[in-house]
Short mmCIF file of C-alpha atoms in Angstrom, two decimals:
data_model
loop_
_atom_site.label_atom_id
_atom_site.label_comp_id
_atom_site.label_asym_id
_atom_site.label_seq_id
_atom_site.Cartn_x
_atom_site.Cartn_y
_atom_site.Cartn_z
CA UNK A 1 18.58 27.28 19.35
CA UNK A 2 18.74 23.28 18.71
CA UNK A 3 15.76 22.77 20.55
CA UNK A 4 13.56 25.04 18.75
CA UNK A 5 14.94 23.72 15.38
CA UNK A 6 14.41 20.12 16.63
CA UNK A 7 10.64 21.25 17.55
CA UNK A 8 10.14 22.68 13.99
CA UNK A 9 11.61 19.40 11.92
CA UNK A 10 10.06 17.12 14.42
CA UNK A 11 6.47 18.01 14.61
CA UNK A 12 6.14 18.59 10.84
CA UNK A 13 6.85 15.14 10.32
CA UNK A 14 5.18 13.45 12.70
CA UNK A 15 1.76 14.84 11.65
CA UNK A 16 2.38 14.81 7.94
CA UNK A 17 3.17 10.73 8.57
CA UNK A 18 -0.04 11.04 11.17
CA UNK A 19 -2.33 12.54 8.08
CA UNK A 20 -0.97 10.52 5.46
CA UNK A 21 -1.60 7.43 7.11
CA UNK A 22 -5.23 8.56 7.89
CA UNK A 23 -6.09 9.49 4.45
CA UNK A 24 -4.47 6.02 2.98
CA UNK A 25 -7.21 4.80 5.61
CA UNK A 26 -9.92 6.78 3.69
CA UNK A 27 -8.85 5.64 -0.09
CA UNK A 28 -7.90 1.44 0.73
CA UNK A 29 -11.95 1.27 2.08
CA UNK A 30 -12.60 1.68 -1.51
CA UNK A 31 -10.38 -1.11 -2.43
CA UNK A 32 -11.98 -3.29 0.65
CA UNK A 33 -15.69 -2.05 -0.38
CA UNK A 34 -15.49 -3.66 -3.57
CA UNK A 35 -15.15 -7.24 -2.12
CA UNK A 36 -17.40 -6.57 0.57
CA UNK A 37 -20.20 -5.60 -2.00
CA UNK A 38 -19.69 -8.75 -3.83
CA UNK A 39 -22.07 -10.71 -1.35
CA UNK A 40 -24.57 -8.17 -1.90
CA UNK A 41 -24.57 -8.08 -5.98
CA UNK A 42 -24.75 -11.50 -5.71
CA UNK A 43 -28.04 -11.35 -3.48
CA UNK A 44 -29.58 -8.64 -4.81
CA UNK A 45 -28.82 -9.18 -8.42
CA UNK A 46 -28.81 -12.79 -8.66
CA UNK A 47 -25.26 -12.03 -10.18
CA UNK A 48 -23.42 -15.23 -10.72
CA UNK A 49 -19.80 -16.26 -8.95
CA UNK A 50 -17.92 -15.19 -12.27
CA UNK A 51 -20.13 -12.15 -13.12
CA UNK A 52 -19.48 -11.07 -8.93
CA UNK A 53 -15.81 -11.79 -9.31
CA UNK A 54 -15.62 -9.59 -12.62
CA UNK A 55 -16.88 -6.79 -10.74
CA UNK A 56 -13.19 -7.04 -9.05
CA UNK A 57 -11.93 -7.34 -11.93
CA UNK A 58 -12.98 -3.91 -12.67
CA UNK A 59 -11.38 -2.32 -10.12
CA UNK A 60 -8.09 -3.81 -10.74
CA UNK A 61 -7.06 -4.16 -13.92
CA UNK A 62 -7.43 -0.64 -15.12
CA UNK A 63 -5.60 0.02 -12.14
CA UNK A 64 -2.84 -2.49 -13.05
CA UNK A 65 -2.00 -1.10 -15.95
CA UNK A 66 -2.09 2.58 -14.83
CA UNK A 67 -0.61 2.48 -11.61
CA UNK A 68 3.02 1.97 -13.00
CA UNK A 69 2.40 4.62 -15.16
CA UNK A 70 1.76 7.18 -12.20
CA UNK A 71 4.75 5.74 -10.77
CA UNK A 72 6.55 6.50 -13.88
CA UNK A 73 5.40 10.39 -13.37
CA UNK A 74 6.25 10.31 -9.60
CA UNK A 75 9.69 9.52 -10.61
CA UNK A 76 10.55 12.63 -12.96
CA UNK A 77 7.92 15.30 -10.77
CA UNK A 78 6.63 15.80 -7.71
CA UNK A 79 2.89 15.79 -7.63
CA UNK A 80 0.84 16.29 -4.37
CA UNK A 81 -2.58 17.26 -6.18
CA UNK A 82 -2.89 14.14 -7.13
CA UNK A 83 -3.84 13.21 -3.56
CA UNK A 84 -6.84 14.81 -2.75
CA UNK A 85 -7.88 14.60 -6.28
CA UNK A 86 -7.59 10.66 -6.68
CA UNK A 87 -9.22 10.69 -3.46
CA UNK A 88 -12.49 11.84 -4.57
CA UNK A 89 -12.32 9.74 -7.98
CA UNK A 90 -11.82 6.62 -5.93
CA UNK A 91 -14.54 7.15 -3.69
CA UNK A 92 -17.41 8.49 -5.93
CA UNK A 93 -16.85 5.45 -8.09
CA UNK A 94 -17.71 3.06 -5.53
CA UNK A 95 -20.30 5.14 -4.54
CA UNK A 96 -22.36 4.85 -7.72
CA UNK A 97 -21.80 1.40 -8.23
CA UNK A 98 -24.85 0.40 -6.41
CA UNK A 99 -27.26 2.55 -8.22
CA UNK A 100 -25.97 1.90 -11.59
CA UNK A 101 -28.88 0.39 -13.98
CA UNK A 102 -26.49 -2.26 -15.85
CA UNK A 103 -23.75 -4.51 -15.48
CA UNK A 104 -22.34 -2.97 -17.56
CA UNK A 105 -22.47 0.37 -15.96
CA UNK A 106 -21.50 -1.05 -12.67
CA UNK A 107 -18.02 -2.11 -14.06
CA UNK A 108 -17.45 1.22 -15.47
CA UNK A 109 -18.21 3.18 -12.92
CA UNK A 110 -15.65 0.34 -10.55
CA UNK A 111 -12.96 0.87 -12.89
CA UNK A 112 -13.32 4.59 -12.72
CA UNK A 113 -12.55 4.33 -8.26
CA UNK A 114 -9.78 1.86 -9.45
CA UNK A 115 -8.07 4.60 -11.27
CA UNK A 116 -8.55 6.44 -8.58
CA UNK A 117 -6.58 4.67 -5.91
CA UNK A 118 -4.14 3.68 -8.55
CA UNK A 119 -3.55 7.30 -8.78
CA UNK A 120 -3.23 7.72 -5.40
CA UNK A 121 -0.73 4.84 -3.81
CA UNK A 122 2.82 5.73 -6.14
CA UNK A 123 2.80 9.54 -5.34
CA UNK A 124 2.02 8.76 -1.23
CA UNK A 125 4.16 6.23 -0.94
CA UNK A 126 6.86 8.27 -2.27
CA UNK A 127 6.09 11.33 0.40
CA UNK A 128 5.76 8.79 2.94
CA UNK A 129 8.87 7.15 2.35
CA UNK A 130 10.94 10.13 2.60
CA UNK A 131 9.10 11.88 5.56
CA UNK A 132 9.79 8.87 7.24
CA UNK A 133 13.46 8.69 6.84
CA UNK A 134 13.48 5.57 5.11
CA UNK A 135 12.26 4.06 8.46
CA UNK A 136 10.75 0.33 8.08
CA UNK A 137 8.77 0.76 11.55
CA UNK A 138 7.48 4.26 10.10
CA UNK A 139 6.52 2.70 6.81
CA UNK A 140 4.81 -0.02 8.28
CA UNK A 141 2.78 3.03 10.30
CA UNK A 142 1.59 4.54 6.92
CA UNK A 143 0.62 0.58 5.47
CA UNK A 144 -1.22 0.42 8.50
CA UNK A 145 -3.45 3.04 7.83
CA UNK A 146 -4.46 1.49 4.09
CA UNK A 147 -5.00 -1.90 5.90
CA UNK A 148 -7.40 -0.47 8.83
CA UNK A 149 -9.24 1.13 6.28
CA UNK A 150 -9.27 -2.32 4.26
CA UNK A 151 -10.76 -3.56 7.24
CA UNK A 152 -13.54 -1.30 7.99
CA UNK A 153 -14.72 -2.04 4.55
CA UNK A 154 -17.08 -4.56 5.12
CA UNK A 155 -18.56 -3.22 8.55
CA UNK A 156 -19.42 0.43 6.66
CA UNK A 157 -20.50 -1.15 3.87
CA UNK A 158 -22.69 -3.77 5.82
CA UNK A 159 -23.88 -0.83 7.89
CA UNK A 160 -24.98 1.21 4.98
CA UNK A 161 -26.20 -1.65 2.39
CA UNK A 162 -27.98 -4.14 4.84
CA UNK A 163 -29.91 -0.82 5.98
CA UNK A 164 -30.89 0.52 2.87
CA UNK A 165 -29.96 -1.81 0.01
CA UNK A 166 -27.61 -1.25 -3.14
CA UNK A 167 -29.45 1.84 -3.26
CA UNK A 168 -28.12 3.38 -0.09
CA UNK A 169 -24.21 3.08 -1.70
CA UNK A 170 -23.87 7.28 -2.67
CA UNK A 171 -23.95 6.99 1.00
CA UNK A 172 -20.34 5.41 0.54
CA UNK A 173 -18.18 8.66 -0.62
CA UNK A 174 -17.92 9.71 3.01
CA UNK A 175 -14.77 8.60 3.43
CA UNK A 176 -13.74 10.36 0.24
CA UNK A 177 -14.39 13.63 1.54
CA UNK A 178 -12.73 12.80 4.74
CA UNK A 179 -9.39 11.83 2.81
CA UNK A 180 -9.50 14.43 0.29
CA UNK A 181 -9.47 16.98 3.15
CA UNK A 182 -6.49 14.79 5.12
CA UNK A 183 -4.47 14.53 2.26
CA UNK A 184 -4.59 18.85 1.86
CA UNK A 185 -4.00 18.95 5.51
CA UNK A 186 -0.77 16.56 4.87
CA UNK A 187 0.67 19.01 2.32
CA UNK A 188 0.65 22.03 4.14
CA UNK A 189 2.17 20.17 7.37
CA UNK A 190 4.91 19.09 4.94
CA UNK A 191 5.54 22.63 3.43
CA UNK A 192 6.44 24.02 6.57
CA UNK A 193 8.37 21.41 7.32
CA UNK A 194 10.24 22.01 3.88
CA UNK A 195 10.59 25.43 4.23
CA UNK A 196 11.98 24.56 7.38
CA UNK A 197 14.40 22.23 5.37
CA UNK A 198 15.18 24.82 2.85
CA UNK A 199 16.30 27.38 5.22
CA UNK A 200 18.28 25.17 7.08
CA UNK A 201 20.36 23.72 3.64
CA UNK A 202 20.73 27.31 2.58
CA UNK A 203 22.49 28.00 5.73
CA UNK A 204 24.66 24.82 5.64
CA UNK A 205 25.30 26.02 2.24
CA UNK A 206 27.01 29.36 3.26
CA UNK A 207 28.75 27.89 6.16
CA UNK A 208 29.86 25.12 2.89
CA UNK A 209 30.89 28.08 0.39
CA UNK A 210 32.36 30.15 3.24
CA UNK A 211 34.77 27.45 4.97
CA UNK A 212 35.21 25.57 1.14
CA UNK A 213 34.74 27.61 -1.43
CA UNK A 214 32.22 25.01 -2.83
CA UNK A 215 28.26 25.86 -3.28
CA UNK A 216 25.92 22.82 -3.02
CA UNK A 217 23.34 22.30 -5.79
CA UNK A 218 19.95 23.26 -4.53
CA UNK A 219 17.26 20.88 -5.16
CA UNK A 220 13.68 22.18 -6.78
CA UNK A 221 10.47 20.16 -7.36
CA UNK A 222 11.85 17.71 -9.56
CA UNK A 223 11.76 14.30 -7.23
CA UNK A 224 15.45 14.30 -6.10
CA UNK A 225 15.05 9.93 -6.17
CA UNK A 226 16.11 10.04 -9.58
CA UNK A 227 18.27 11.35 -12.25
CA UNK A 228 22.08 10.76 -12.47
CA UNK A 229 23.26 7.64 -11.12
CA UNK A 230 25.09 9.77 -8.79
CA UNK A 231 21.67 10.96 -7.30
CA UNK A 232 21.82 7.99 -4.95
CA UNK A 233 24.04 6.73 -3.22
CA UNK A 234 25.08 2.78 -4.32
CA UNK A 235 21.94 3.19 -6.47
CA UNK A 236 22.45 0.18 -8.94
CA UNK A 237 18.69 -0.54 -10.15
CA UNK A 238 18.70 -4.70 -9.14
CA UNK A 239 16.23 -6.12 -12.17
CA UNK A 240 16.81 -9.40 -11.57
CA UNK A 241 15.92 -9.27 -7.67
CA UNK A 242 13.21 -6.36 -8.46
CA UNK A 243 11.39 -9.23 -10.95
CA UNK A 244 11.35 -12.35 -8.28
CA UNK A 245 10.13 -10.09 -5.76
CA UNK A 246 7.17 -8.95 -8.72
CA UNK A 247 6.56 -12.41 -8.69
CA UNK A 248 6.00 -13.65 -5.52
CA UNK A 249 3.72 -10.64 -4.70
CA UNK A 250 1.49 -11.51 -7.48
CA UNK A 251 1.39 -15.39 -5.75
CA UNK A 252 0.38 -13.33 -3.06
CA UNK A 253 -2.44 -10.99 -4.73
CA UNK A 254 -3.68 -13.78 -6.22
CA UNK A 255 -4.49 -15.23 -2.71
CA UNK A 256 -5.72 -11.86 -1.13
CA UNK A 257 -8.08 -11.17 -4.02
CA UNK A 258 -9.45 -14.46 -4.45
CA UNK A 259 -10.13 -14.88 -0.52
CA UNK A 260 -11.33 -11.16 -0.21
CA UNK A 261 -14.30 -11.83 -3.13
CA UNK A 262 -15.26 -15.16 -1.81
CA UNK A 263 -14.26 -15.50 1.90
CA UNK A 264 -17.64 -14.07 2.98
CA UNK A 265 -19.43 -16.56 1.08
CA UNK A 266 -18.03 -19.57 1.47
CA UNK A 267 -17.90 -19.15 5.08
CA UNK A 268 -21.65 -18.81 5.19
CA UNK A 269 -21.47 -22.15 3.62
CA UNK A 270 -19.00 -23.70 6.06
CA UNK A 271 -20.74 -21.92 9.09
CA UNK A 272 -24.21 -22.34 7.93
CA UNK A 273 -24.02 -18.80 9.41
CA UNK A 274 -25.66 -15.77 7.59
CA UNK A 275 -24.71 -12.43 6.21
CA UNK A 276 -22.76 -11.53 9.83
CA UNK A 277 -20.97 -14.81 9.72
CA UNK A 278 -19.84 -13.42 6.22
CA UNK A 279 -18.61 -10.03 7.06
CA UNK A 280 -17.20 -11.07 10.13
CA UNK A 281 -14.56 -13.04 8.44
CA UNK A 282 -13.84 -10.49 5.81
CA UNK A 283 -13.29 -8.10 8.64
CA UNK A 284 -10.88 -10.96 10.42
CA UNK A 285 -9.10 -11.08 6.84
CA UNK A 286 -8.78 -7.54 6.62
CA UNK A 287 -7.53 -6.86 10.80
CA UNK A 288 -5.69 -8.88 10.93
CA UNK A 289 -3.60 -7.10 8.61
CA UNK A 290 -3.79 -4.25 10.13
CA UNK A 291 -1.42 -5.98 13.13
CA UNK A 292 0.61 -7.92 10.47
CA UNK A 293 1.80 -4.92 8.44
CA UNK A 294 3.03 -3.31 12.36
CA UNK A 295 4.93 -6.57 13.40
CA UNK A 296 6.51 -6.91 9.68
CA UNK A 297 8.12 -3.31 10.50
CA UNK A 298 9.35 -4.82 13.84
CA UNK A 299 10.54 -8.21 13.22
CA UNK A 300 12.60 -6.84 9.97
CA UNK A 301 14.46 -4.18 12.21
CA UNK A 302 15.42 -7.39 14.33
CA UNK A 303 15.84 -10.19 11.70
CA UNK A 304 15.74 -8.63 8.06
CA UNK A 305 13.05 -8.15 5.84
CA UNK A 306 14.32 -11.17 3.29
CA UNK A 307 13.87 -13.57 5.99
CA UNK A 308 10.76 -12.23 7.51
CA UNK A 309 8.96 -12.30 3.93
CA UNK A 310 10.32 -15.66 3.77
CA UNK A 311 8.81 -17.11 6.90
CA UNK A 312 5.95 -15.18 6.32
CA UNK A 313 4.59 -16.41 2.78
CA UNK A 314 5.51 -20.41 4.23
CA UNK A 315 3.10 -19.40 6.90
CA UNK A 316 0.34 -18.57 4.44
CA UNK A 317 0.33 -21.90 2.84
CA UNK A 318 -0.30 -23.64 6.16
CA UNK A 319 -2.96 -21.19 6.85
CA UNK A 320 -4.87 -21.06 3.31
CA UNK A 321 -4.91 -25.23 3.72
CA UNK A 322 -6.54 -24.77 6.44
CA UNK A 323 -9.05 -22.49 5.70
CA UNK A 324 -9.99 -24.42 2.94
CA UNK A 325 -10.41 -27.83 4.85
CA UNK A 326 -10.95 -26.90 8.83
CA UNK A 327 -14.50 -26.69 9.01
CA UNK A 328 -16.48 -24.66 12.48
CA UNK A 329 -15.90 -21.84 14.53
CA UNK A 330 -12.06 -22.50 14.12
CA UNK A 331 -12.04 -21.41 10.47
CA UNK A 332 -11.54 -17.67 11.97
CA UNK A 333 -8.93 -18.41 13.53
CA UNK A 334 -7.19 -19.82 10.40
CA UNK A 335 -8.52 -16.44 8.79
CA UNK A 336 -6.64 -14.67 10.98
CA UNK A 337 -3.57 -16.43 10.73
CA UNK A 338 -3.83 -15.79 6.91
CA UNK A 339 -4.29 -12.76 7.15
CA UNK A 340 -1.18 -12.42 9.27
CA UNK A 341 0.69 -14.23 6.57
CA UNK A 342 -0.08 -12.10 3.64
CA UNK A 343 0.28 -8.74 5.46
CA UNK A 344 3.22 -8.97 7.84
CA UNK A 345 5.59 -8.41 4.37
CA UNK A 346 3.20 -5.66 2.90
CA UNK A 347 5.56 -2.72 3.66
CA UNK A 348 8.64 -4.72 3.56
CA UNK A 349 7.87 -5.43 -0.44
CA UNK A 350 7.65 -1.59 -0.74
CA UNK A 351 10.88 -1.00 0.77
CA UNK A 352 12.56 -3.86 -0.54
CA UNK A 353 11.37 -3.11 -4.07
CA UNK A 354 12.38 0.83 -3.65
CA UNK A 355 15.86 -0.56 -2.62
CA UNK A 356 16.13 -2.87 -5.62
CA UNK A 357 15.38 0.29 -8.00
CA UNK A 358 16.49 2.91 -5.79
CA UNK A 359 16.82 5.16 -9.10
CA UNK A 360 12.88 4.58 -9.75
CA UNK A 361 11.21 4.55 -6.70
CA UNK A 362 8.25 5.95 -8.17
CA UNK A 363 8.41 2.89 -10.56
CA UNK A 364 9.15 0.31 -8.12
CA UNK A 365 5.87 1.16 -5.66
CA UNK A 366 3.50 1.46 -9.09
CA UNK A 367 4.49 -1.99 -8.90
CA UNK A 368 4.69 -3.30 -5.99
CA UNK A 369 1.32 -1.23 -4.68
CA UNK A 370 -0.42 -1.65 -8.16
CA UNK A 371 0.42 -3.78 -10.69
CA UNK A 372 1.74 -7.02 -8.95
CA UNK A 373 -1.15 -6.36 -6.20
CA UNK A 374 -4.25 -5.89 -8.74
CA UNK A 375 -2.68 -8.98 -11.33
CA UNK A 376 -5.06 -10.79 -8.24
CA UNK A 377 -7.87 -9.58 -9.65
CA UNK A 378 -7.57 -11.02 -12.94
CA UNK A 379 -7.41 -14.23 -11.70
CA UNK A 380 -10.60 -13.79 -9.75
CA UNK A 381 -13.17 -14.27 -12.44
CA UNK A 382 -11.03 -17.67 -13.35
CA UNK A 383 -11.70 -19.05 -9.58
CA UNK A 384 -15.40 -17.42 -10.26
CA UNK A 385 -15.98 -19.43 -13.17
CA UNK A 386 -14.41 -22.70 -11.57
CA UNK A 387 -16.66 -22.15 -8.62
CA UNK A 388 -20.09 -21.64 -10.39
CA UNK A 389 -18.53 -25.17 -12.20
CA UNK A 390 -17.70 -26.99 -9.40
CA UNK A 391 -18.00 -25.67 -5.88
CA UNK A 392 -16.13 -22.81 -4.04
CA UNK A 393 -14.21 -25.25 -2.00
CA UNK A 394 -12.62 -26.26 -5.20
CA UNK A 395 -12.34 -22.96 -6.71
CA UNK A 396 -10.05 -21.97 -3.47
CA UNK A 397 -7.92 -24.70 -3.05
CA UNK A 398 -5.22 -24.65 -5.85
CA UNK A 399 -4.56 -21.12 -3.65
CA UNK A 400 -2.87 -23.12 -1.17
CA UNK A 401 0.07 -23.61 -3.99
CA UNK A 402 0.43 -19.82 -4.82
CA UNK A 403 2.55 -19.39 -1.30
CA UNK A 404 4.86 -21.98 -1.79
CA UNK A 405 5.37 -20.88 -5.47
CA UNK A 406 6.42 -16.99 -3.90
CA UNK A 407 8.49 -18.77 -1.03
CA UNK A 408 10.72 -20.16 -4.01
CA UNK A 409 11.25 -17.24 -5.77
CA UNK A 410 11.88 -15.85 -2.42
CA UNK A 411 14.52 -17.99 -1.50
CA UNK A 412 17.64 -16.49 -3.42
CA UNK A 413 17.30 -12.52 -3.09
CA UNK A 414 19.61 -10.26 -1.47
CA UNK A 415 18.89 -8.41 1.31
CA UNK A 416 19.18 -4.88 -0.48
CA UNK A 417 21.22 -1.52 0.71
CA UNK A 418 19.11 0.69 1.96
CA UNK A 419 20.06 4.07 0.15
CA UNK A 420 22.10 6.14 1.72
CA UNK A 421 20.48 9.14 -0.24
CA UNK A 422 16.89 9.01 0.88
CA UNK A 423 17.55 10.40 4.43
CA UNK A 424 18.41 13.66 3.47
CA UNK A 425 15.18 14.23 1.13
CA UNK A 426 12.52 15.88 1.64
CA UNK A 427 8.74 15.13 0.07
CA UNK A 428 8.35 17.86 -2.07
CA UNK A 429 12.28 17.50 -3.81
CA UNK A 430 14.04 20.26 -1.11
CA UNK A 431 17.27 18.39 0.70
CA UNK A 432 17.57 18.45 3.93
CA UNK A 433 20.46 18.78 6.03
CA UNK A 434 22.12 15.35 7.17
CA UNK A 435 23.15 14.69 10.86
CA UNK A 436 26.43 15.89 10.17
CA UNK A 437 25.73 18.71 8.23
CA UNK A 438 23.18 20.05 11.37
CA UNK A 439 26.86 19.28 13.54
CA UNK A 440 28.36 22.07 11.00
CA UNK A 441 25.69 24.15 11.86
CA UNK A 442 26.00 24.28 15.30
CA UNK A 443 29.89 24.09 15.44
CA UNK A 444 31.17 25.51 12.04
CA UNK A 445 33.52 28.31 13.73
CA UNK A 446 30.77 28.35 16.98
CA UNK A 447 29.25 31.27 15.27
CA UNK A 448 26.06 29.50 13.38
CA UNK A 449 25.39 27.42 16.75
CA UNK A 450 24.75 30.44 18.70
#
């Protein structure tokens, strides 16, 4: 009887984590298409560095200011629709962006696929985090997916532009279809495994009421991460920790965005190389990533995620100097190590900023995911305008400072609790049963466990 109940719980999760991951694959290539259009606006349309750079503008700051406010939602309701549907919104805004007549038009049309994946990131990062367990390693497994879809970005969008021009982008909502279809495939994997859940707390439940007398509250939809302060356990919100962390992720979008819109360019500059030499280094920036957000999982399990972030963000300003001044075939190396830098702490700022407001985790990864992350793109039209001024070397060196300013503010947090709460919920609100609760089951009066 444990066996099959371990095969049931199990598998559920594993391929709910397995889809999820996937479809954040599918909706983060619409955040990495944006940048990797940029070289292409700017050939095609004779756009300027600032007018280029406000086209990632566009995608972010609608996004920055709406994200929270899905997170806000998140927090009070569960809502899986939104999945699928802010899916398909991210994706079909990209993919009208290069057949739309105007400026003008463009922007909108970005803004609408950044409302999109705003939409998206609180309510899956919520689902993720509680079908994995609260797991760092697992976490970093669902970041992973967003970041290998960052990084086939500019390969599909090379692929489809270089072959048929701005013209050729409707061929860009592929990916949205693909994800929209993961995400519903995600859902139902996680209903059975919450009916699985449910029927399991309903029986620790009797065996409660029958050896007690007491009957435990049964959870609906509502998000069980918040309500009374007894709803987690050692759940103080931590402000003051919450807001340093805030701030040295936006030293760190600041960075990512700026490099992401201009990388491709100015390392056709440095190279001499052409549009390859370009999207090959905005794929390096975007890989390695991909490995980054893995390792930061794995070195936090051995060394803690305070100290990891710490050593990671004092990498990145070693890594953006040189970028700026190595010149040659070396400068991809120094790409990579960036890259590395900013993305080894990606998942550990969503746990750490969960843990700091573990009675708004819905809140906490609007912010962390959203806001903090897309406050980069606001800068971009600033280093835009500095570069059409001066030169883009200029424009991307006072980045090199942005690192050291988040390794300051870095220096003096806690490493938070870890909730004690989360690893009994399930992602659509049910409870599940904890380890000692499924010991009750099996030995409470050796009657369930047979």
């Amino acid at each position: 009887m444990t066996t099959t109940h371990h095969h049931h719980t199990t598998a559920p999760r594993s391929s709910s984590l397995t889809l999820l991951a996937l479809s954040h694959a599918c909706v983060d290539v619409y955040q990495g298409a944006v940048a990797a259009l940029v070289p292409f606006f700017v050939s095609e349309r004779a756009y300027t560095y600032a007018a280029a750079s406000g086209i990632v503008l566009a995608a972010s700051l609608l996004s920055s200011v709406i994200q929270p406010l899905f997170g806000a939602l998140t927090d009070r309701w569960a809502l899986p629709w939104l999945l699928p549907v802010s899916t398909v919104v991210g994706g079909v805004g990209v993919a009208l962006s290069g057949i739309a007549g105007s400026y003008t038009l463009t922007l909108a049309v970005v803004a609408v696929s950044g409302i999109g994946v705003a939409a998206y990131h609180p309510e899956a990062a919520r689902v993720a985090r509680q079908a994995s367990r609260g797991s760092h390693t697992a976490m970093g497994w669902f970041s992973l997916g967003g970041n290998l879809g960052f990084a086939t970005a500019p390969l599909m969008v090379s692929a489809v532009i270089t072959t048929g021009g701005l013209h050729a982008s409707p061929l860009l909502a592929v990916p949205a279809v693909a994800g929209a279809a993961l995400c519903t495939a995600a859902l139902r994997a996680m209903r059975a495994r919450d009916a699985v859940a449910t029927t399991a707390a309903g029986a620790w439940g009797l065996v409660a009421a029958t050896t007690t007398g007491v009957i435990p509250a049964v959870v609906g939809d509502r998000n069980p991460t918040i309500g009374s302060p007894d709803d987690v356990v050692g759940g103080r919100d931590d402000w003051a920790s919450f807001i340093k962390l805030s701030g040295a992720i936006v030293c760190r979008s600041i960075v990512f965005v700026g490099l992401s819109a201009f990388i491709s360019l100015y390392v056709r500059q440095r190279t001499g190389g052409g549009d390859v030499s370009g999207t090959a280094a905005l794929f390096v920036l975007y890989l390695g990533g991909a490995i980054g957000t893995v390792a930061g999982g794995k070195l936090a399990g051995h060394y803690g995620r305070i100290r990891v972030v710490q050593w990671s963000y004092a990498l990145t300003v070693l890594a953006v100097a040189g970028v700026v001044f190595v010149p040659g075939p070396l400068l991809y190396v120094l790409v990579a190590l960036t890259s590395a830098g900013l993305y080894v702490p990606f998942s550990l700022h969503v746990t750490l900023g969960q843990d700091y407001l573990p009675r708004r985790v819905g809140t906490a990864s609007g912010v962390t995911l959203g806001l903090t992350v897309s406050i980069g793109g606001i800068a971009s039209p600033l280093l835009g305008a500095l570069a059409d001024a001066t030169s883009l070397r200029t424009a991307l060196t006072p980045l090199i400072a942005l690192p050291a300013l988040g390794w300051l503010l870095l220096r003096s947090l806690p490493e938070p609790a870890m909730p004690e709460g989360i690893a009994g919920a399930s992602p659509s609100g049910a409870v599940a049963p904890t380890a000692a609760a499924k010991g009750r089951l099996q030995n409470g009066g050796g009657m369930m466990g047979r």
